[in-house]
CSV table of C-alpha atoms in Angstrom, one decimal:
chain,number,residue,atom,x,y,z
A,14,MET,CA,4.7,-11.0,-33.0
A,15,THR,CA,6.9,-14.0,-33.3
A,16,ALA,CA,8.9,-14.6,-30.4
A,17,SER,CA,12.8,-15.0,-31.5
A,18,ARG,CA,14.9,-14.2,-28.9
A,19,VAL,CA,17.0,-16.6,-26.5
A,20,LEU,CA,18.6,-15.3,-23.4
A,21,VAL,CA,22.0,-17.7,-23.2
A,22,LEU,CA,22.9,-18.0,-19.3
A,23,ASN,CA,26.4,-19.8,-18.2
A,24,SER,CA,26.1,-19.8,-14.5
A,25,GLY,CA,29.5,-20.6,-12.8
A,26,SER,CA,30.5,-21.0,-9.0
A,27,SER,CA,30.6,-17.1,-8.4
A,28,SER,CA,29.6,-15.7,-11.9
A,29,VAL,CA,27.0,-15.5,-14.4
A,30,LYS,CA,27.9,-14.7,-18.0
A,31,TYR,CA,24.9,-14.2,-20.3
A,32,GLN,CA,24.2,-12.9,-24.0
A,33,LEU,CA,20.5,-12.0,-25.3
A,34,LEU,CA,20.4,-12.9,-29.0
A,35,ASP,CA,17.6,-12.5,-31.6
A,36,MET,CA,17.6,-15.6,-33.9
A,37,ALA,CA,15.8,-14.1,-36.7
A,38,ASP,CA,18.6,-12.7,-37.7
A,39,ARG,CA,21.1,-14.2,-35.3
A,40,SER,CA,22.3,-10.8,-34.0
A,41,ARG,CA,23.4,-10.0,-30.4
A,42,LEU,CA,21.5,-7.4,-28.5
A,43,ALA,CA,23.2,-7.6,-25.5
A,44,THR,CA,26.1,-9.1,-23.3
A,45,GLY,CA,27.4,-9.3,-20.0
A,46,LEU,CA,29.0,-10.5,-16.9
A,47,VAL,CA,28.4,-11.0,-13.0
A,48,GLU,CA,31.3,-11.8,-11.1
A,49,ARG,CA,32.0,-12.2,-7.5
A,50,ILE,CA,28.8,-13.3,-6.4
A,51,GLY,CA,28.5,-13.4,-2.7
A,52,GLU,CA,31.4,-10.8,-2.1
A,53,GLU,CA,31.4,-7.0,-1.0
A,54,THR,CA,32.8,-6.3,-4.6
A,55,SER,CA,30.5,-8.0,-6.8
A,56,ARG,CA,30.7,-6.6,-10.3
A,57,LEU,CA,28.1,-6.5,-12.9
A,58,VAL,CA,29.3,-5.4,-16.5
A,59,HIS,CA,26.6,-5.0,-19.0
A,60,GLU,CA,26.7,-4.0,-22.6
A,61,PRO,CA,23.7,-3.2,-24.8
A,62,LEU,CA,24.5,-3.9,-28.3
A,63,THR,CA,21.5,-2.8,-30.3
A,64,GLY,CA,19.0,0.1,-30.3
A,65,PRO,CA,19.6,3.4,-28.7
A,66,ALA,CA,21.2,2.1,-25.4
A,67,ALA,CA,23.9,0.7,-27.7
A,68,ALA,CA,25.4,4.2,-27.9
A,69,SER,CA,26.2,5.0,-24.5
A,70,GLY,CA,28.3,1.6,-24.3
A,71,LYS,CA,29.1,-0.6,-21.5
A,72,ARG,CA,27.7,0.0,-17.9
A,73,GLU,CA,29.2,-1.4,-14.7
A,74,GLN,CA,28.2,-1.4,-11.3
A,75,VAL,CA,30.1,-2.7,-8.2
A,76,GLY,CA,28.7,-3.7,-4.9
A,77,PRO,CA,27.6,-6.7,-3.1
A,78,ILE,CA,25.3,-9.0,-4.9
A,79,ALA,CA,24.4,-11.9,-2.4
A,80,ASP,CA,23.4,-14.8,-4.7
A,81,HIS,CA,22.4,-16.2,-8.0
A,82,GLU,CA,19.0,-15.2,-7.5
A,83,ALA,CA,20.0,-11.4,-6.9
A,84,ALA,CA,22.5,-11.8,-9.8
A,85,LEU,CA,19.9,-13.0,-12.1
A,86,LYS,CA,17.5,-10.2,-11.0
A,87,ALA,CA,20.1,-7.6,-11.7
A,88,VAL,CA,20.6,-8.9,-15.2
A,89,ALA,CA,16.9,-8.6,-15.8
A,90,ALA,CA,16.7,-5.2,-14.6
A,91,GLU,CA,19.7,-4.0,-16.9
A,92,LEU,CA,18.0,-5.6,-20.2
A,93,ALA,CA,14.9,-4.2,-18.9
A,94,ALA,CA,16.6,-0.7,-19.3
A,95,ASP,CA,17.4,-1.6,-22.8
A,96,GLY,CA,13.8,-2.3,-23.5
A,97,THR,CA,14.7,-6.0,-24.1
A,98,GLY,CA,13.7,-7.3,-20.3
A,99,LEU,CA,12.9,-10.9,-19.4
A,100,ASP,CA,9.1,-9.9,-19.6
A,101,SER,CA,9.4,-9.1,-23.0
A,102,PRO,CA,6.9,-11.0,-25.4
A,103,GLU,CA,9.8,-11.5,-27.8
A,104,LEU,CA,11.8,-13.8,-25.7
A,105,ALA,CA,11.3,-17.3,-26.7
A,106,ALA,CA,13.4,-19.1,-24.5
A,107,VAL,CA,16.2,-19.3,-21.8
A,108,GLY,CA,19.3,-21.6,-23.0
A,109,HIS,CA,21.5,-22.9,-20.3
A,110,ARG,CA,25.1,-24.3,-20.4
A,111,VAL,CA,25.3,-27.3,-18.4
A,112,VAL,CA,28.6,-28.9,-18.0
A,113,HIS,CA,27.7,-32.6,-17.7
A,114,GLY,CA,25.1,-34.6,-19.1
A,115,GLY,CA,26.6,-38.1,-18.7
A,116,THR,CA,25.1,-40.8,-20.7
A,117,ARG,CA,21.7,-39.2,-19.8
A,118,PHE,CA,21.4,-36.5,-22.0
A,119,THR,CA,22.7,-36.4,-25.5
A,120,ARG,CA,20.8,-33.7,-27.1
A,121,PRO,CA,19.6,-30.3,-25.9
A,122,THR,CA,16.6,-30.8,-23.4
A,123,VAL,CA,13.7,-28.7,-22.4
A,124,ILE,CA,13.9,-28.7,-18.4
A,125,ASP,CA,11.2,-29.8,-16.2
A,126,ASP,CA,11.4,-31.0,-12.6
A,127,GLU,CA,12.5,-34.6,-13.8
A,128,VAL,CA,15.2,-33.2,-16.2
A,129,LEU,CA,16.5,-31.1,-13.4
A,130,ALA,CA,16.6,-33.9,-10.6
A,131,GLU,CA,18.7,-35.9,-13.4
A,132,ILE,CA,21.0,-32.9,-13.7
A,133,ARG,CA,21.3,-32.8,-9.8
A,134,LYS,CA,22.5,-36.7,-9.7
A,135,LEU,CA,25.0,-35.9,-12.2
A,136,ILE,CA,26.9,-33.4,-9.8
A,137,PRO,CA,29.5,-35.6,-8.7
A,138,LEU,CA,30.7,-36.1,-12.3
A,139,ALA,CA,31.0,-32.5,-12.4
A,140,PRO,CA,31.1,-31.1,-8.6
A,141,LEU,CA,32.6,-27.5,-9.6
A,142,HIS,CA,30.2,-26.9,-12.6
A,143,ASN,CA,26.9,-28.7,-12.3
A,144,PRO,CA,25.9,-27.3,-8.9
A,145,ALA,CA,26.2,-23.7,-10.1
A,146,ASN,CA,24.2,-24.9,-13.6
A,147,VAL,CA,21.5,-26.1,-11.3
A,148,THR,CA,21.4,-22.8,-9.6
A,149,GLY,CA,21.2,-20.8,-12.7
A,150,ILE,CA,18.3,-22.9,-13.9
A,151,GLU,CA,16.3,-22.7,-10.8
A,152,VAL,CA,16.5,-18.9,-10.4
A,153,ALA,CA,15.8,-18.6,-14.1
A,154,ARG,CA,12.8,-20.8,-13.9
A,155,SER,CA,11.4,-18.7,-10.7
A,156,LEU,CA,11.8,-15.6,-13.0
A,157,ARG,CA,10.3,-16.7,-16.1
A,158,PRO,CA,8.3,-20.0,-15.4
A,159,ASP,CA,5.9,-19.2,-18.6
A,160,ILE,CA,8.7,-20.0,-21.2
A,161,PRO,CA,10.9,-22.9,-22.0
A,162,GLN,CA,14.5,-23.4,-20.5
A,163,VAL,CA,16.5,-25.6,-22.4
A,164,ALA,CA,19.7,-27.2,-21.0
A,165,VAL,CA,22.7,-27.7,-23.6
A,166,PHE,CA,25.5,-29.9,-22.7
A,167,ASP,CA,28.9,-29.5,-23.2
A,168,THR,CA,29.5,-33.1,-23.0
A,169,ALA,CA,26.5,-34.0,-25.8
A,170,PHE,CA,28.2,-33.4,-28.9
A,171,HIS,CA,31.0,-36.5,-27.6
A,172,SER,CA,28.2,-38.6,-27.1
A,173,THR,CA,28.6,-40.3,-30.7
A,174,MET,CA,31.8,-41.6,-29.6
A,175,PRO,CA,31.8,-45.3,-30.4
A,176,GLU,CA,31.5,-47.6,-27.0
A,177,HIS,CA,35.2,-48.8,-27.8
A,178,VAL,CA,36.6,-45.2,-27.9
A,179,ALA,CA,34.3,-44.0,-24.8
A,180,ARG,CA,35.3,-46.8,-22.4
A,181,TYR,CA,38.5,-47.0,-20.4
A,182,ALA,CA,40.1,-50.6,-19.9
A,183,ILE,CA,39.2,-51.1,-16.5
A,184,ASP,CA,37.1,-53.8,-14.8
A,185,ALA,CA,33.6,-53.3,-16.6
A,186,GLY,CA,31.5,-53.6,-13.5
A,187,THR,CA,33.4,-51.0,-11.5
A,188,ALA,CA,33.1,-48.5,-14.8
A,189,ASP,CA,29.4,-48.9,-14.8
A,190,ALA,CA,29.0,-48.7,-11.2
A,191,TYR,CA,30.5,-45.4,-10.8
A,192,SER,CA,29.9,-44.1,-14.4
A,193,ILE,CA,33.5,-44.2,-15.1
A,194,ARG,CA,34.0,-43.3,-19.1
A,195,ARG,CA,35.0,-40.5,-21.5
A,196,TYR,CA,32.4,-38.1,-21.8
A,197,GLY,CA,34.5,-35.2,-23.5
A,198,PHE,CA,33.7,-31.2,-23.1
A,199,HIS,CA,33.8,-28.2,-24.8
A,200,GLY,CA,31.0,-30.0,-27.0
A,201,THR,CA,29.4,-26.5,-27.9
A,202,SER,CA,32.6,-25.0,-29.4
A,203,HIS,CA,33.4,-28.3,-31.2
A,204,ALA,CA,29.9,-28.6,-32.8
A,205,TYR,CA,30.1,-25.1,-33.9
A,206,VAL,CA,33.4,-24.9,-35.3
A,207,SER,CA,33.3,-28.2,-37.1
A,208,ARG,CA,30.2,-26.9,-39.0
A,209,ALA,CA,31.6,-23.6,-39.5
A,210,THR,CA,34.9,-25.2,-40.9
A,211,ALA,CA,32.8,-27.0,-43.7
A,212,ALA,CA,31.2,-23.7,-44.4
A,213,LEU,CA,34.3,-22.0,-44.8
A,214,LEU,CA,35.6,-24.8,-47.2
A,215,GLY,CA,32.0,-24.3,-49.0
A,216,ARG,CA,31.2,-28.2,-48.6
A,217,PRO,CA,28.3,-29.8,-46.7
A,218,VAL,CA,29.3,-30.9,-43.2
A,219,GLU,CA,28.5,-34.6,-43.6
A,220,ASP,CA,31.4,-34.5,-46.5
A,221,VAL,CA,33.9,-33.0,-44.3
A,222,ASN,CA,36.8,-34.7,-41.6
A,223,VAL,CA,37.9,-32.1,-39.4
A,224,ILE,CA,40.4,-32.1,-36.4
A,225,VAL,CA,39.1,-29.3,-34.1
A,226,LEU,CA,41.6,-27.9,-31.6
A,227,HIS,CA,40.1,-25.7,-29.1
A,228,LEU,CA,42.8,-24.1,-27.1
A,229,GLY,CA,42.0,-21.9,-24.2
A,230,ASN,CA,43.1,-22.0,-20.6
A,231,GLY,CA,41.4,-25.2,-21.0
A,232,ALA,CA,42.1,-27.2,-24.1
A,233,SER,CA,41.0,-30.2,-26.0
A,234,ALA,CA,41.0,-31.6,-29.3
A,235,SER,CA,38.5,-33.7,-31.5
A,236,ALA,CA,38.3,-35.8,-34.3
A,237,VAL,CA,34.9,-35.1,-36.3
A,238,ARG,CA,33.7,-37.4,-39.4
A,239,GLY,CA,30.9,-35.7,-41.2
A,240,GLY,CA,29.7,-33.7,-38.5
A,241,VAL,CA,30.2,-36.3,-35.9
A,242,CYS,CA,32.5,-36.7,-33.1
A,243,VAL,CA,34.3,-40.1,-32.9
A,244,GLU,CA,36.9,-39.2,-30.8
A,245,THR,CA,38.2,-36.3,-28.2
A,246,SER,CA,40.9,-35.6,-25.7
A,247,MET,CA,39.1,-34.9,-22.6
A,248,GLY,CA,38.0,-37.7,-20.6
A,249,MET,CA,35.6,-38.5,-17.6
A,250,THR,CA,36.6,-35.1,-16.5
A,251,PRO,CA,38.4,-32.2,-18.4
A,252,LEU,CA,41.7,-33.1,-16.9
A,253,GLU,CA,42.7,-35.9,-19.5
A,254,GLY,CA,44.2,-35.0,-22.8
A,255,LEU,CA,46.4,-32.0,-24.2
A,256,VAL,CA,48.5,-29.6,-21.9
A,257,MET,CA,46.5,-26.9,-20.6
A,258,GLY,CA,47.1,-23.4,-18.7
A,259,THR,CA,46.9,-25.0,-15.4
A,260,ARG,CA,45.9,-28.8,-16.1
A,261,SER,CA,48.4,-31.5,-16.7
A,262,GLY,CA,46.6,-33.5,-19.7
A,263,ASP,CA,47.5,-37.1,-19.8
A,264,LEU,CA,49.3,-38.4,-17.0
A,265,ASP,CA,50.4,-41.9,-15.9
A,266,PRO,CA,47.8,-42.8,-13.2
A,267,ALA,CA,50.7,-44.2,-11.0
A,268,VAL,CA,51.9,-40.5,-10.3
A,269,VAL,CA,48.6,-40.1,-7.9
A,270,PHE,CA,49.6,-43.2,-6.2
A,271,HIS,CA,53.1,-42.2,-6.0
A,272,LEU,CA,52.0,-38.6,-4.8
A,273,ALA,CA,50.0,-40.2,-2.0
A,274,ARG,CA,52.4,-43.0,-0.8
A,275,VAL,CA,55.7,-41.3,-1.2
A,276,GLY,CA,54.5,-37.5,-1.1
A,277,GLY,CA,51.8,-37.8,1.8
A,278,LEU,CA,49.5,-35.7,-0.1
A,279,SER,CA,45.8,-36.1,-0.1
A,280,VAL,CA,43.4,-36.7,-2.7
A,281,ASP,CA,42.2,-33.0,-2.4
A,282,GLU,CA,45.6,-31.7,-2.5
A,283,ILE,CA,46.6,-33.8,-5.8
A,284,ASP,CA,43.3,-32.9,-7.2
A,285,SER,CA,44.2,-29.3,-6.9
A,286,LEU,CA,47.8,-30.0,-8.0
A,287,LEU,CA,46.9,-31.5,-11.2
A,288,ASN,CA,43.9,-29.1,-12.2
A,289,LYS,CA,45.0,-25.8,-10.9
A,290,LYS,CA,48.6,-26.0,-10.5
A,291,SER,CA,50.2,-28.1,-13.3
A,292,GLY,CA,50.2,-27.4,-17.1
A,293,LEU,CA,51.9,-24.3,-18.2
A,294,LEU,CA,51.4,-22.4,-14.7
A,295,GLY,CA,53.0,-25.8,-13.1
A,296,MET,CA,56.0,-26.0,-15.6
A,297,CYS,CA,56.8,-22.1,-15.7
A,298,GLY,CA,54.8,-20.3,-13.4
A,299,ASP,CA,52.6,-18.6,-16.1
A,300,ASN,CA,49.3,-20.1,-17.4
A,301,ASP,CA,49.0,-17.0,-20.2
A,302,MET,CA,50.3,-18.0,-23.3
A,303,ARG,CA,51.3,-14.6,-24.2
A,304,GLU,CA,53.6,-14.4,-21.3
A,305,VAL,CA,55.0,-17.9,-22.0
A,306,LEU,CA,55.9,-16.7,-25.7
A,307,ARG,CA,57.4,-13.5,-24.4
A,308,ARG,CA,59.5,-15.0,-21.7
A,309,ALA,CA,60.7,-17.9,-24.2
A,310,GLY,CA,61.6,-15.1,-26.7
A,311,GLU,CA,63.8,-13.5,-24.2
A,312,GLY,CA,65.3,-16.8,-23.5
A,313,ASP,CA,63.5,-18.1,-20.5
A,314,GLU,CA,64.4,-21.8,-20.7
A,315,THR,CA,61.7,-22.8,-18.4
A,316,ALA,CA,59.0,-20.9,-20.7
A,317,ARG,CA,60.5,-22.4,-23.6
A,318,LEU,CA,60.2,-26.1,-22.2
A,319,ALA,CA,56.5,-25.6,-21.3
A,320,PHE,CA,55.9,-24.4,-24.7
A,321,GLU,CA,57.6,-27.1,-26.3
A,322,ALA,CA,55.8,-29.6,-24.0
A,323,TYR,CA,52.3,-27.7,-24.9
A,324,VAL,CA,53.0,-28.0,-28.8
A,325,HIS,CA,54.4,-31.5,-28.5
A,326,ARG,CA,51.3,-33.0,-27.0
A,327,LEU,CA,49.2,-30.8,-29.6
A,328,LYS,CA,51.1,-32.3,-32.3
A,329,LYS,CA,51.1,-36.0,-31.2
A,330,TYR,CA,47.2,-35.4,-31.0
A,331,ILE,CA,47.0,-33.9,-34.6
A,332,GLY,CA,48.8,-37.1,-35.8
A,333,ALA,CA,46.7,-39.6,-33.6
A,334,TYR,CA,43.5,-38.3,-34.9
A,335,SER,CA,44.6,-38.3,-38.5
A,336,ALA,CA,45.2,-42.0,-38.1
A,337,VAL,CA,41.7,-42.2,-36.4
A,338,LEU,CA,39.8,-40.4,-39.3
A,339,GLY,CA,41.8,-41.8,-42.0
A,340,ARG,CA,41.0,-38.9,-44.3
A,341,VAL,CA,41.3,-35.2,-42.9
A,342,ASP,CA,39.9,-32.4,-44.9
A,343,ALA,CA,41.1,-29.7,-42.5
A,344,VAL,CA,42.5,-28.8,-39.1
A,345,ALA,CA,40.5,-26.2,-37.4
A,346,PHE,CA,42.3,-23.8,-34.6
A,347,THR,CA,39.8,-22.2,-32.0
A,348,ALA,CA,39.6,-20.5,-28.8
A,349,GLY,CA,41.8,-18.0,-27.3
A,350,VAL,CA,45.3,-19.5,-28.1
A,351,GLY,CA,44.0,-21.1,-31.4
A,352,GLU,CA,43.0,-18.0,-32.3
A,353,ASN,CA,45.3,-15.6,-31.5
A,354,ALA,CA,48.9,-17.3,-31.0
A,355,HIS,CA,50.2,-18.1,-34.6
A,356,GLN,CA,53.5,-19.0,-33.0
A,357,VAL,CA,51.4,-22.2,-31.4
A,358,ARG,CA,49.7,-23.0,-34.9
A,359,GLU,CA,53.1,-22.8,-36.8
A,360,ALA,CA,55.2,-24.9,-34.1
A,361,ALA,CA,52.2,-27.3,-34.0
A,362,LEU,CA,52.1,-28.0,-37.6
A,363,ASP,CA,55.8,-27.7,-38.1
A,364,GLY,CA,57.1,-31.1,-39.8
A,365,LEU,CA,53.8,-32.4,-40.7
A,366,THR,CA,54.0,-32.1,-44.4
A,367,GLU,CA,53.7,-35.8,-44.7
A,368,LEU,CA,50.1,-35.5,-43.3
A,369,GLY,CA,49.4,-33.0,-45.9
A,370,LEU,CA,49.8,-30.1,-43.5
A,371,ALA,CA,51.6,-26.7,-44.7
A,372,LEU,CA,51.0,-23.3,-43.7
A,373,ASP,CA,51.1,-20.2,-45.6
A,374,LEU,CA,53.4,-18.3,-43.2
A,375,GLU,CA,52.1,-14.8,-44.0
A,376,ALA,CA,48.4,-15.7,-43.6
A,377,ASN,CA,49.0,-17.3,-40.3
A,378,ALA,CA,50.8,-14.3,-39.0
A,379,ALA,CA,48.2,-12.0,-39.9
A,380,ARG,CA,45.5,-11.2,-37.1
A,381,SER,CA,41.6,-11.2,-38.3
A,382,PRO,CA,38.5,-12.1,-36.4
A,383,GLN,CA,37.2,-13.5,-39.2
A,384,PRO,CA,37.2,-17.3,-40.1
A,385,ARG,CA,39.9,-17.8,-42.5
A,386,LEU,CA,42.2,-20.2,-44.2
A,387,ILE,CA,45.7,-20.2,-43.4
A,388,SER,CA,47.3,-23.4,-45.1
A,389,ALA,CA,49.6,-22.9,-48.3
A,390,ASP,CA,47.8,-23.3,-51.7
A,391,HIS,CA,49.8,-26.7,-52.3
A,392,ALA,CA,48.6,-28.2,-48.8
A,393,ARG,CA,46.3,-31.4,-49.1
A,394,VAL,CA,44.4,-30.7,-45.8
A,395,ALA,CA,43.1,-26.8,-45.2
A,396,VAL,CA,44.0,-25.1,-41.9
A,397,ALA,CA,41.6,-22.9,-40.7
A,398,VAL,CA,41.2,-20.2,-37.9
A,399,VAL,CA,37.7,-20.2,-36.9
A,400,PRO,CA,36.5,-17.9,-33.8
A,401,THR,CA,34.2,-20.2,-31.7
A,402,ASP,CA,30.6,-19.1,-30.4
A,403,GLU,CA,29.5,-21.0,-28.0
A,404,GLU,CA,26.8,-18.7,-26.9
A,405,LEU,CA,25.4,-18.6,-30.7
A,406,GLU,CA,25.5,-22.5,-30.5
A,407,ILE,CA,23.8,-22.6,-27.5
A,408,ALA,CA,21.0,-20.1,-28.7
A,409,THR,CA,20.6,-22.2,-31.8
A,410,GLN,CA,20.1,-25.4,-30.4
A,411,THR,CA,17.9,-23.9,-27.7
A,412,TYR,CA,15.8,-22.2,-30.6
A,413,ALA,CA,15.5,-25.2,-32.8
A,414,LEU,CA,14.1,-27.3,-30.0
A,415,VAL,CA,11.4,-24.8,-29.0
A,416,THR,CA,10.4,-24.2,-32.3
A,417,ARG,CA,9.9,-27.6,-33.8
C-alpha cells in the first residue's frame, strides 16, 4: 500500500485548523477546527467527509482543552474514530502552514531540529503567528516522529520578487541588520489561484500573466508573470497594502510618529490601532463586508465611505500591477470577499475598460462555488472568480516533496 494521505495543520495562537487529504485523487477525508484552546469553553468541530462516518455529519465537543498537545491528541482521536487515525500506514506526511520563512525558506522544507530552530529565529518577524506554528510542529513531531513533517511558508511564493521590488528605500545597513524588506503573505493562496486561473483559461501557467486579488478579512494583491510572483501588496508584515477588515493597509509612516508625539500613544497601542482597529472596522465600525454593503445600501454614509476607500485602493493596485506586468491576461478574485461580493468586483473594475477590463454583469452577479469567468465577451483581459484552496496547495507541495 502506497501512503498517499497528508494531514494539513494550521496552528494559531489559540486554535488548530486541520484537513486530511488523500493525494491519490486529491480528495478530502476530513476537516475540522479546535478553537479557544486553553479556555474552559474550548470547542472541537470535526467533519468526516468520506466513508461510513460521513453519514453522521459533523461531530462537536465543548469543554476544556488545555494546550496544543491536548488539541492535537483530540484531533487524532477523532480521526481514529473514522478509521483514518494518525497511526495509519496510509499517512505519508504532515504539512504545516508556517506564516514567515524570512529569506531562509523559499520553498517547502522537511522539518528537522535545525529547520525548527531557524523557524524559531524568525519569530520576531511574525510574533503573533510563528510561535503557534512552532508549537503545532513540535506536538505533531512528538505524535508521529517516524513520518516527514513539512513546513510550507506563506512568504515563499513571493520570494521571487526582484531585489529592487523587495527592498525598502531605507539605509541598507539598517535594513540588513533587522531583516527589513518586503516578504509578502497569503503565498499559498496566490500560488494556487494563479495556476488555477491559467487552467481555467486552458493555457500553460508559464504563458499567463495574472493579477490575483485575495480579498478576505486580510487582503492582498499580487502580480504573477508566468507563474512567478514579481510584486505583492503586503510587505514586511501583513499590514501593508490594501484596505482590509481591521488593518489600515498603506499609510504614511509619519502617522506613527504623530500618534506617538502628539497623541501620546505607545508603540503597542499604535500597533493595535493599525492592525486591529483600522480598515473597514475603523472607518465604519464593521469589518464584515456583508454588513458594510447592507449599511451602505440603506444610506449609511460612514459605510459608503469605507466601501469607497476599500474599492479605490483595490482599483489603484490593479492599475499599478497592470503597469508592472505590461501584459495582463487575467484578473482573478478569490477568498471570502473576492469570491462572494459581486458589488466589490463590479466597483473595482468600473472605469477600467482602457486596461481591457469589462464584466458580464449577469455572470458577475450569479453565485457559484466553481471557478468561472465573469468577463464580457469583448474584454481583452479575462476576469475570473477562483475559490482558493490553501489546504490543498499545502498538501500538494508537501506530498510532492516527500515523494520525490
